[in-house]
PDB file of C-alpha atoms in Angstrom:
ATOM      1  CA  UNK A   1     145.542 -65.593 -33.456  1.00 42.00           C
ATOM      2  CA  UNK A   2     146.558 -64.626 -30.048  1.00 46.00           C
ATOM      3  CA  UNK A   3     147.649 -68.433 -29.005  1.00 45.00           C
ATOM      4  CA  UNK A   4     151.231 -68.911 -31.162  1.00 51.00           C
ATOM      5  CA  UNK A   5     150.802 -73.138 -31.026  1.00 64.00           C
ATOM      6  CA  UNK A   6     150.482 -74.377 -34.792  1.00 72.00           C
ATOM      7  CA  UNK A   7     149.868 -77.274 -36.192  1.00 64.00           C
ATOM      8  CA  UNK A   8     153.482 -76.273 -38.712  1.00 71.00           C
ATOM      9  CA  UNK A   9     155.339 -78.920 -37.343  1.00 71.00           C
ATOM     10  CA  UNK A  10     153.097 -82.151 -37.426  1.00 72.00           C
ATOM     11  CA  UNK A  11     154.151 -85.157 -38.971  1.00 75.00           C
ATOM     12  CA  UNK A  12     150.763 -85.401 -41.306  1.00 75.00           C
ATOM     13  CA  UNK A  13     151.308 -81.233 -42.657  1.00 78.00           C
ATOM     14  CA  UNK A  14     154.696 -81.466 -43.948  1.00 82.00           C
ATOM     15  CA  UNK A  15     154.228 -85.064 -45.465  1.00 84.00           C
ATOM     16  CA  UNK A  16     151.428 -84.071 -47.314  1.00 86.00           C
ATOM     17  CA  UNK A  17     152.908 -80.559 -48.551  1.00 89.00           C
ATOM     18  CA  UNK A  18     155.843 -83.326 -50.082  1.00 89.00           C
ATOM     19  CA  UNK A  19     153.116 -84.656 -51.151  1.00 88.00           C
ATOM     20  CA  UNK A  20     151.801 -82.236 -53.207  1.00 91.00           C
ATOM     21  CA  UNK A  21     154.698 -81.101 -54.492  1.00 93.00           C
ATOM     22  CA  UNK A  22     155.014 -84.789 -56.509  1.00 91.00           C
ATOM     23  CA  UNK A  23     151.625 -84.304 -57.353  1.00 92.00           C
ATOM     24  CA  UNK A  24     152.493 -81.460 -58.986  1.00 94.00           C
ATOM     25  CA  UNK A  25     155.401 -82.003 -60.860  1.00 92.00           C
ATOM     26  CA  UNK A  26     153.548 -85.104 -62.078  1.00 91.00           C
ATOM     27  CA  UNK A  27     150.562 -83.008 -62.752  1.00 92.00           C
ATOM     28  CA  UNK A  28     152.943 -81.297 -65.180  1.00 92.00           C
ATOM     29  CA  UNK A  29     154.071 -84.285 -66.776  1.00 89.00           C
ATOM     30  CA  UNK A  30     151.164 -84.950 -67.265  1.00 88.00           C
ATOM     31  CA  UNK A  31     150.364 -82.169 -69.221  1.00 91.00           C
ATOM     32  CA  UNK A  32     152.888 -82.044 -71.468  1.00 88.00           C
ATOM     33  CA  UNK A  33     152.590 -85.007 -72.241  1.00 86.00           C
ATOM     34  CA  UNK A  34     148.963 -84.506 -73.757  1.00 86.00           C
ATOM     35  CA  UNK A  35     149.925 -81.340 -75.579  1.00 86.00           C
ATOM     36  CA  UNK A  36     153.076 -81.382 -76.817  1.00 83.00           C
ATOM     37  CA  UNK A  37     153.992 -85.364 -76.800  1.00 82.00           C
ATOM     38  CA  UNK A  38     150.679 -87.836 -77.556  1.00 78.00           C
ATOM     39  CA  UNK A  39     148.519 -83.868 -78.493  1.00 79.00           C
ATOM     40  CA  UNK A  40     145.293 -85.452 -76.941  1.00 79.00           C
ATOM     41  CA  UNK A  41     143.577 -83.841 -73.913  1.00 82.00           C
ATOM     42  CA  UNK A  42     141.189 -86.538 -73.492  1.00 85.00           C
ATOM     43  CA  UNK A  43     138.162 -86.377 -70.680  1.00 89.00           C
ATOM     44  CA  UNK A  44     140.923 -88.418 -68.312  1.00 89.00           C
ATOM     45  CA  UNK A  45     143.137 -85.165 -68.334  1.00 91.00           C
ATOM     46  CA  UNK A  46     140.019 -82.622 -67.210  1.00 93.00           C
ATOM     47  CA  UNK A  47     139.212 -84.391 -64.763  1.00 93.00           C
ATOM     48  CA  UNK A  48     142.560 -85.116 -63.280  1.00 92.00           C
ATOM     49  CA  UNK A  49     142.880 -81.279 -62.833  1.00 94.00           C
ATOM     50  CA  UNK A  50     140.104 -80.897 -61.219  1.00 95.00           C
ATOM     51  CA  UNK A  51     141.216 -83.446 -59.498  1.00 93.00           C
ATOM     52  CA  UNK A  52     144.151 -81.720 -57.821  1.00 94.00           C
ATOM     53  CA  UNK A  53     142.352 -78.625 -58.302  1.00 96.00           C
ATOM     54  CA  UNK A  54     140.142 -80.162 -55.329  1.00 95.00           C
ATOM     55  CA  UNK A  55     143.498 -81.643 -53.635  1.00 93.00           C
ATOM     56  CA  UNK A  56     144.889 -78.381 -53.681  1.00 95.00           C
ATOM     57  CA  UNK A  57     142.011 -76.700 -52.375  1.00 95.00           C
ATOM     58  CA  UNK A  58     142.003 -79.143 -49.528  1.00 92.00           C
ATOM     59  CA  UNK A  59     146.347 -78.782 -48.691  1.00 92.00           C
ATOM     60  CA  UNK A  60     144.706 -75.122 -48.328  1.00 93.00           C
ATOM     61  CA  UNK A  61     142.176 -75.530 -45.520  1.00 93.00           C
ATOM     62  CA  UNK A  62     144.893 -77.364 -43.557  1.00 89.00           C
ATOM     63  CA  UNK A  63     147.039 -75.005 -44.246  1.00 90.00           C
ATOM     64  CA  UNK A  64     144.948 -72.397 -42.259  1.00 91.00           C
ATOM     65  CA  UNK A  65     143.885 -74.885 -40.103  1.00 88.00           C
ATOM     66  CA  UNK A  66     147.359 -75.987 -38.770  1.00 86.00           C
ATOM     67  CA  UNK A  67     148.174 -71.908 -38.418  1.00 88.00           C
ATOM     68  CA  UNK A  68     145.268 -72.376 -35.843  1.00 88.00           C
ATOM     69  CA  UNK A  69     146.260 -75.198 -34.418  1.00 84.00           C
ATOM     70  CA  UNK A  70     145.130 -78.227 -36.089  1.00 81.00           C
ATOM     71  CA  UNK A  71     146.842 -81.355 -35.387  1.00 77.00           C
ATOM     72  CA  UNK A  72     147.698 -79.946 -32.157  1.00 79.00           C
ATOM     73  CA  UNK A  73     146.357 -80.902 -28.302  1.00 77.00           C
ATOM     74  CA  UNK A  74     142.788 -78.628 -28.271  1.00 76.00           C
ATOM     75  CA  UNK A  75     144.336 -78.426 -24.679  1.00 74.00           C
ATOM     76  CA  UNK A  76     147.158 -75.727 -25.351  1.00 77.00           C
ATOM     77  CA  UNK A  77     144.168 -73.508 -27.775  1.00 79.00           C
ATOM     78  CA  UNK A  78     142.394 -70.841 -26.507  1.00 83.00           C
ATOM     79  CA  UNK A  79     138.764 -71.647 -27.506  1.00 80.00           C
ATOM     80  CA  UNK A  80     138.942 -69.477 -30.225  1.00 85.00           C
ATOM     81  CA  UNK A  81     141.422 -70.802 -31.983  1.00 86.00           C
ATOM     82  CA  UNK A  82     140.440 -74.433 -31.417  1.00 86.00           C
ATOM     83  CA  UNK A  83     137.383 -73.664 -32.814  1.00 89.00           C
ATOM     84  CA  UNK A  84     138.523 -72.531 -36.336  1.00 90.00           C
ATOM     85  CA  UNK A  85     140.973 -75.210 -36.467  1.00 88.00           C
ATOM     86  CA  UNK A  86     139.108 -77.478 -36.514  1.00 90.00           C
ATOM     87  CA  UNK A  87     136.094 -75.416 -39.009  1.00 92.00           C
ATOM     88  CA  UNK A  88     139.366 -75.777 -41.144  1.00 92.00           C
ATOM     89  CA  UNK A  89     139.473 -79.408 -40.356  1.00 90.00           C
ATOM     90  CA  UNK A  90     136.373 -80.175 -41.161  1.00 91.00           C
ATOM     91  CA  UNK A  91     136.080 -78.462 -44.670  1.00 93.00           C
ATOM     92  CA  UNK A  92     139.270 -80.154 -45.303  1.00 91.00           C
ATOM     93  CA  UNK A  93     138.314 -83.152 -44.973  1.00 88.00           C
ATOM     94  CA  UNK A  94     134.854 -82.979 -47.306  1.00 91.00           C
ATOM     95  CA  UNK A  95     137.424 -81.651 -49.782  1.00 92.00           C
ATOM     96  CA  UNK A  96     139.457 -84.173 -49.796  1.00 89.00           C
ATOM     97  CA  UNK A  97     137.007 -86.826 -49.590  1.00 88.00           C
ATOM     98  CA  UNK A  98     136.090 -85.671 -53.113  1.00 91.00           C
ATOM     99  CA  UNK A  99     139.945 -85.958 -54.158  1.00 91.00           C
ATOM    100  CA  UNK A 100     139.744 -89.112 -53.663  1.00 87.00           C
ATOM    101  CA  UNK A 101     136.242 -89.953 -55.376  1.00 89.00           C
ATOM    102  CA  UNK A 102     137.710 -88.106 -58.078  1.00 92.00           C
ATOM    103  CA  UNK A 103     140.977 -89.402 -58.349  1.00 88.00           C
ATOM    104  CA  UNK A 104     139.868 -92.838 -59.100  1.00 87.00           C
ATOM    105  CA  UNK A 105     136.709 -91.599 -61.795  1.00 91.00           C
ATOM    106  CA  UNK A 106     140.478 -89.845 -62.753  1.00 89.00           C
ATOM    107  CA  UNK A 107     142.010 -93.293 -63.177  1.00 85.00           C
ATOM    108  CA  UNK A 108     138.489 -94.995 -64.796  1.00 87.00           C
ATOM    109  CA  UNK A 109     138.880 -92.490 -67.547  1.00 89.00           C
ATOM    110  CA  UNK A 110     142.233 -92.750 -68.626  1.00 84.00           C
ATOM    111  CA  UNK A 111     141.839 -97.103 -68.667  1.00 80.00           C
ATOM    112  CA  UNK A 112     138.794 -96.497 -69.970  1.00 83.00           C
ATOM    113  CA  UNK A 113     140.798 -94.909 -72.805  1.00 80.00           C
ATOM    114  CA  UNK A 114     142.927 -97.481 -73.352  1.00 74.00           C
ATOM    115  CA  UNK A 115     140.648-100.156 -73.778  1.00 73.00           C
ATOM    116  CA  UNK A 116     137.809 -98.599 -75.972  1.00 70.00           C
ATOM    117  CA  UNK A 117     137.454-101.327 -77.913  1.00 66.00           C
ATOM    118  CA  UNK A 118     137.179-103.632 -75.154  1.00 64.00           C
ATOM    119  CA  UNK A 119     133.203-105.019 -74.782  1.00 70.00           C
ATOM    120  CA  UNK A 120     130.223-102.580 -73.140  1.00 81.00           C
ATOM    121  CA  UNK A 121     130.741-104.544 -70.375  1.00 82.00           C
ATOM    122  CA  UNK A 122     133.822-104.325 -69.243  1.00 79.00           C
ATOM    123  CA  UNK A 123     133.620-101.166 -70.015  1.00 83.00           C
ATOM    124  CA  UNK A 124     130.708-100.240 -67.678  1.00 88.00           C
ATOM    125  CA  UNK A 125     131.630-102.148 -65.064  1.00 87.00           C
ATOM    126  CA  UNK A 126     134.711 -99.345 -64.501  1.00 85.00           C
ATOM    127  CA  UNK A 127     132.534 -96.848 -65.119  1.00 91.00           C
ATOM    128  CA  UNK A 128     129.721 -98.505 -62.113  1.00 93.00           C
ATOM    129  CA  UNK A 129     133.030 -99.023 -59.908  1.00 90.00           C
ATOM    130  CA  UNK A 130     134.611 -95.247 -60.086  1.00 90.00           C
ATOM    131  CA  UNK A 131     131.109 -93.314 -60.203  1.00 93.00           C
ATOM    132  CA  UNK A 132     129.844 -95.479 -57.089  1.00 94.00           C
ATOM    133  CA  UNK A 133     132.594 -94.530 -54.776  1.00 90.00           C
ATOM    134  CA  UNK A 134     132.494 -91.516 -55.718  1.00 93.00           C
ATOM    135  CA  UNK A 135     128.792 -91.074 -54.667  1.00 94.00           C
ATOM    136  CA  UNK A 136     129.646 -93.410 -51.472  1.00 92.00           C
ATOM    137  CA  UNK A 137     132.318 -90.798 -50.728  1.00 89.00           C
ATOM    138  CA  UNK A 138     130.402 -87.935 -51.349  1.00 92.00           C
ATOM    139  CA  UNK A 139     127.423 -89.115 -49.216  1.00 93.00           C
ATOM    140  CA  UNK A 140     130.254 -89.736 -46.283  1.00 90.00           C
ATOM    141  CA  UNK A 141     131.692 -85.715 -46.775  1.00 89.00           C
ATOM    142  CA  UNK A 142     128.190 -84.184 -46.774  1.00 92.00           C
ATOM    143  CA  UNK A 143     126.899 -87.078 -43.769  1.00 92.00           C
ATOM    144  CA  UNK A 144     130.155 -84.853 -41.723  1.00 89.00           C
ATOM    145  CA  UNK A 145     128.359 -81.486 -42.193  1.00 89.00           C
ATOM    146  CA  UNK A 146     125.316 -82.634 -41.240  1.00 91.00           C
ATOM    147  CA  UNK A 147     125.367 -84.319 -38.168  1.00 91.00           C
ATOM    148  CA  UNK A 148     124.673 -81.812 -35.604  1.00 90.00           C
ATOM    149  CA  UNK A 149     122.605 -79.537 -35.129  1.00 89.00           C
ATOM    150  CA  UNK A 150     122.639 -76.815 -35.253  1.00 90.00           C
ATOM    151  CA  UNK A 151     125.669 -77.386 -37.982  1.00 88.00           C
ATOM    152  CA  UNK A 152     128.225 -74.844 -36.384  1.00 90.00           C
ATOM    153  CA  UNK A 153     128.172 -77.378 -33.148  1.00 91.00           C
ATOM    154  CA  UNK A 154     130.454 -79.983 -35.263  1.00 90.00           C
ATOM    155  CA  UNK A 155     132.851 -77.061 -34.966  1.00 90.00           C
ATOM    156  CA  UNK A 156     131.992 -75.465 -31.596  1.00 88.00           C
ATOM    157  CA  UNK A 157     131.122 -77.416 -28.906  1.00 84.00           C
ATOM    158  CA  UNK A 158     130.368 -74.327 -26.372  1.00 87.00           C
ATOM    159  CA  UNK A 159     126.771 -74.119 -28.965  1.00 89.00           C
ATOM    160  CA  UNK A 160     123.912 -75.125 -27.409  1.00 90.00           C
ATOM    161  CA  UNK A 161     122.320 -78.129 -29.636  1.00 90.00           C
ATOM    162  CA  UNK A 162     122.838 -82.358 -30.224  1.00 90.00           C
ATOM    163  CA  UNK A 163     124.703 -83.683 -32.676  1.00 89.00           C
ATOM    164  CA  UNK A 164     122.874 -87.428 -32.754  1.00 89.00           C
ATOM    165  CA  UNK A 165     124.487 -87.831 -36.409  1.00 89.00           C
ATOM    166  CA  UNK A 166     127.050 -89.546 -35.041  1.00 89.00           C
ATOM    167  CA  UNK A 167     126.269 -92.303 -34.477  1.00 89.00           C
ATOM    168  CA  UNK A 168     125.285 -91.927 -38.969  1.00 91.00           C
ATOM    169  CA  UNK A 169     128.155 -91.210 -39.651  1.00 89.00           C
ATOM    170  CA  UNK A 170     130.136 -94.032 -37.541  1.00 88.00           C
ATOM    171  CA  UNK A 171     128.032 -96.682 -39.591  1.00 91.00           C
ATOM    172  CA  UNK A 172     127.894 -95.373 -42.883  1.00 90.00           C
ATOM    173  CA  UNK A 173     131.566 -95.811 -42.490  1.00 86.00           C
ATOM    174  CA  UNK A 174     131.576 -99.454 -42.031  1.00 87.00           C
ATOM    175  CA  UNK A 175     130.121 -99.445 -45.122  1.00 87.00           C
ATOM    176  CA  UNK A 176     132.108 -96.549 -46.969  1.00 84.00           C
ATOM    177  CA  UNK A 177     135.749 -98.114 -45.889  1.00 81.00           C
ATOM    178  CA  UNK A 178     135.414-102.063 -47.016  1.00 85.00           C
ATOM    179  CA  UNK A 179     133.825-100.287 -49.840  1.00 87.00           C
ATOM    180  CA  UNK A 180     136.573 -98.399 -50.675  1.00 83.00           C
ATOM    181  CA  UNK A 181     138.869-101.244 -50.157  1.00 80.00           C
ATOM    182  CA  UNK A 182     137.115-103.367 -52.522  1.00 85.00           C
ATOM    183  CA  UNK A 183     136.961-100.416 -55.717  1.00 84.00           C
ATOM    184  CA  UNK A 184     141.021 -99.865 -54.554  1.00 79.00           C
ATOM    185  CA  UNK A 185     141.911-103.605 -55.478  1.00 81.00           C
ATOM    186  CA  UNK A 186     139.509-104.285 -58.367  1.00 82.00           C
ATOM    187  CA  UNK A 187     141.333-100.763 -60.049  1.00 78.00           C
ATOM    188  CA  UNK A 188     144.707-102.456 -59.166  1.00 75.00           C
ATOM    189  CA  UNK A 189     143.750-105.292 -60.732  1.00 76.00           C
ATOM    190  CA  UNK A 190     141.908-104.291 -63.699  1.00 75.00           C
ATOM    191  CA  UNK A 191     144.295-102.930 -65.843  1.00 69.00           C
ATOM    192  CA  UNK A 192     146.730-105.688 -65.096  1.00 69.00           C
ATOM    193  CA  UNK A 193     144.188-107.413 -68.097  1.00 71.00           C
ATOM    194  CA  UNK A 194     144.779-104.130 -69.976  1.00 67.00           C
ATOM    195  CA  UNK A 195     148.250-103.409 -70.335  1.00 64.00           C
ATOM    196  CA  UNK A 196     149.209-107.194 -71.047  1.00 67.00           C
ATOM    197  CA  UNK A 197     147.040-106.233 -74.523  1.00 65.00           C
ATOM    198  CA  UNK A 198     149.283-102.772 -75.157  1.00 61.00           C
ATOM    199  CA  UNK A 199     151.520-103.769 -77.717  1.00 62.00           C
ATOM    200  CA  UNK A 200     153.382 -99.780 -77.916  1.00 54.00           C
ATOM    201  CA  UNK A 201     154.498-101.131 -74.310  1.00 56.00           C
ATOM    202  CA  UNK A 202     157.575-103.341 -73.537  1.00 59.00           C
ATOM    203  CA  UNK A 203     157.224-105.793 -70.794  1.00 60.00           C
ATOM    204  CA  UNK A 204     159.238-104.215 -68.436  1.00 59.00           C
ATOM    205  CA  UNK A 205     157.399-101.188 -69.148  1.00 56.00           C
ATOM    206  CA  UNK A 206     153.724-103.147 -68.906  1.00 59.00           C
ATOM    207  CA  UNK A 207     154.953-104.680 -65.477  1.00 61.00           C
ATOM    208  CA  UNK A 208     155.772-101.657 -63.799  1.00 60.00           C
ATOM    209  CA  UNK A 209     152.470-100.265 -64.628  1.00 58.00           C
ATOM    210  CA  UNK A 210     150.542-102.991 -63.229  1.00 61.00           C
ATOM    211  CA  UNK A 211     152.611-102.335 -60.309  1.00 63.00           C
ATOM    212  CA  UNK A 212     151.908 -98.905 -59.924  1.00 59.00           C
ATOM    213  CA  UNK A 213     148.564 -99.096 -60.824  1.00 60.00           C
ATOM    214  CA  UNK A 214     148.710-101.427 -57.702  1.00 59.00           C
ATOM    215  CA  UNK A 215     149.559 -99.100 -55.256  1.00 60.00           C
ATOM    216  CA  UNK A 216     146.209 -97.941 -55.401  1.00 58.00           C
ATOM    217  CA  UNK A 217     145.164-100.880 -52.943  1.00 57.00           C
ATOM    218  CA  UNK A 218     148.112 -99.030 -50.333  1.00 57.00           C
ATOM    219  CA  UNK A 219     145.082 -95.986 -49.816  1.00 54.00           C
ATOM    220  CA  UNK A 220     142.842 -97.927 -47.619  1.00 50.00           C
ATOM    221  CA  UNK A 221     145.998 -98.761 -45.519  1.00 48.00           C
ATOM    222  CA  UNK A 222     146.315 -95.264 -45.087  1.00 46.00           C
ATOM    223  CA  UNK A 223     145.371 -93.401 -41.521  1.00 48.00           C
ATOM    224  CA  UNK A 224     145.073 -89.883 -42.701  1.00 60.00           C
ATOM    225  CA  UNK A 225     142.856 -88.600 -46.229  1.00 71.00           C
ATOM    226  CA  UNK A 226     145.608 -85.804 -47.336  1.00 76.00           C
ATOM    227  CA  UNK A 227     147.605 -88.908 -48.893  1.00 79.00           C
ATOM    228  CA  UNK A 228     145.395 -90.830 -48.965  1.00 77.00           C
ATOM    229  CA  UNK A 229     143.892 -88.515 -51.576  1.00 83.00           C
ATOM    230  CA  UNK A 230     147.539 -87.617 -53.452  1.00 86.00           C
ATOM    231  CA  UNK A 231     148.191 -91.414 -53.335  1.00 82.00           C
ATOM    232  CA  UNK A 232     145.641 -92.108 -55.700  1.00 81.00           C
ATOM    233  CA  UNK A 233     146.363 -88.926 -57.488  1.00 86.00           C
ATOM    234  CA  UNK A 234     150.533 -89.666 -57.774  1.00 84.00           C
ATOM    235  CA  UNK A 235     148.853 -93.065 -59.079  1.00 78.00           C
ATOM    236  CA  UNK A 236     146.765 -91.913 -61.408  1.00 78.00           C
ATOM    237  CA  UNK A 237     149.387 -89.793 -63.147  1.00 81.00           C
ATOM    238  CA  UNK A 238     151.841 -91.958 -63.397  1.00 76.00           C
ATOM    239  CA  UNK A 239     150.524 -94.632 -66.672  1.00 73.00           C
ATOM    240  CA  UNK A 240     149.926 -91.654 -68.471  1.00 77.00           C
ATOM    241  CA  UNK A 241     153.227 -89.887 -67.716  1.00 78.00           C
ATOM    242  CA  UNK A 242     155.129 -92.338 -68.969  1.00 73.00           C
ATOM    243  CA  UNK A 243     155.714 -90.846 -72.397  1.00 71.00           C
ATOM    244  CA  UNK A 244     157.185 -87.677 -71.124  1.00 74.00           C
ATOM    245  CA  UNK A 245     159.647 -89.526 -69.131  1.00 73.00           C
ATOM    246  CA  UNK A 246     160.532 -91.121 -72.475  1.00 72.00           C
ATOM    247  CA  UNK A 247     160.752 -88.079 -73.842  1.00 70.00           C
ATOM    248  CA  UNK A 248     162.503 -86.756 -71.296  1.00 69.00           C
ATOM    249  CA  UNK A 249     165.456 -88.986 -71.283  1.00 68.00           C
ATOM    250  CA  UNK A 250     166.322 -89.483 -74.807  1.00 73.00           C
ATOM    251  CA  UNK A 251     166.294 -84.999 -74.865  1.00 68.00           C
ATOM    252  CA  UNK A 252     169.627 -85.932 -71.866  1.00 70.00           C
ATOM    253  CA  UNK A 253     170.933 -88.494 -74.197  1.00 66.00           C
ATOM    254  CA  UNK A 254     170.861 -86.519 -77.029  1.00 69.00           C
ATOM    255  CA  UNK A 255     172.429 -83.814 -75.037  1.00 70.00           C
ATOM    256  CA  UNK A 256     175.174 -85.712 -72.784  1.00 65.00           C
ATOM    257  CA  UNK A 257     175.519 -86.937 -76.577  1.00 69.00           C
ATOM    258  CA  UNK A 258     176.577 -83.729 -78.726  1.00 69.00           C
ATOM    259  CA  UNK A 259     178.177 -82.457 -75.546  1.00 69.00           C
ATOM    260  CA  UNK A 260     180.235 -85.741 -75.611  1.00 62.00           C
ATOM    261  CA  UNK A 261     180.842 -85.174 -79.332  1.00 62.00           C
ATOM    262  CA  UNK A 262     182.322 -81.309 -78.744  1.00 67.00           C
ATOM    263  CA  UNK A 263     185.244 -82.279 -76.718  1.00 70.00           C
ATOM    264  CA  UNK A 264     186.264 -85.305 -78.374  1.00 67.00           C
ATOM    265  CA  UNK A 265     186.441 -82.430 -81.557  1.00 69.00           C
ATOM    266  CA  UNK A 266     188.384 -80.541 -78.842  1.00 61.00           C
ATOM    267  CA  UNK A 267     185.580 -77.698 -79.193  1.00 51.00           C
ATOM    268  CA  UNK A 268     184.815 -75.669 -76.512  1.00 48.00           C
ATOM    269  CA  UNK A 269     181.377 -76.432 -74.987  1.00 46.00           C
TER     270      UNK A 269
END
């Protein structure tokens, strides 16, 4: 890498790594909740871990791409760096699309666990939403990599060939965008109907969880796939971690109370 120009200072790179850190914290809290508090490891947690793995792989590709100048003007890069930046950028997009689709499947798996006694038709509808959205995302990811002949021309314009699939990718995008928006809306509204029936949650908790799930609708307004990926992941992790935050609050309150009691008793802390 002879060119010192990198994309490490680009807004998308900084923001998405902050989101990655938040996602890691929430995943850790969710794992602790499942293994230590509720002592239940369901398919939703497994899917969440797989989603996070794809998310991290996507971020690694984005980081390597940024080292070659991803996110900076092509005119400031050497030909080799421009080619490598595009290559890792496209791989990053491919992995991010998979993570976005898997994130919604993990969210549906969690909702399905909450509503296991609901009618089969309702559960089938949810799984159809998640499954079809995942298929649409996978199709979009594959179409990106087969749009050029030879495939290498996608990231190296110097290679002889052509890209007849670009129009196909653009046309499919007109389908993917609205359908993803519909899926996000359905996954935002449906949990409201579920949480109101869950007796274990107080009214403020039900309202808070419904609002959090509704944040998924913002994903379609985001221009960066990386941020959309982490928004979907973070939203899917928040409801299952409520038990962890209640546990952490009780533990902290208990320790503070114990310290205050010792101080008042004249003992050394």
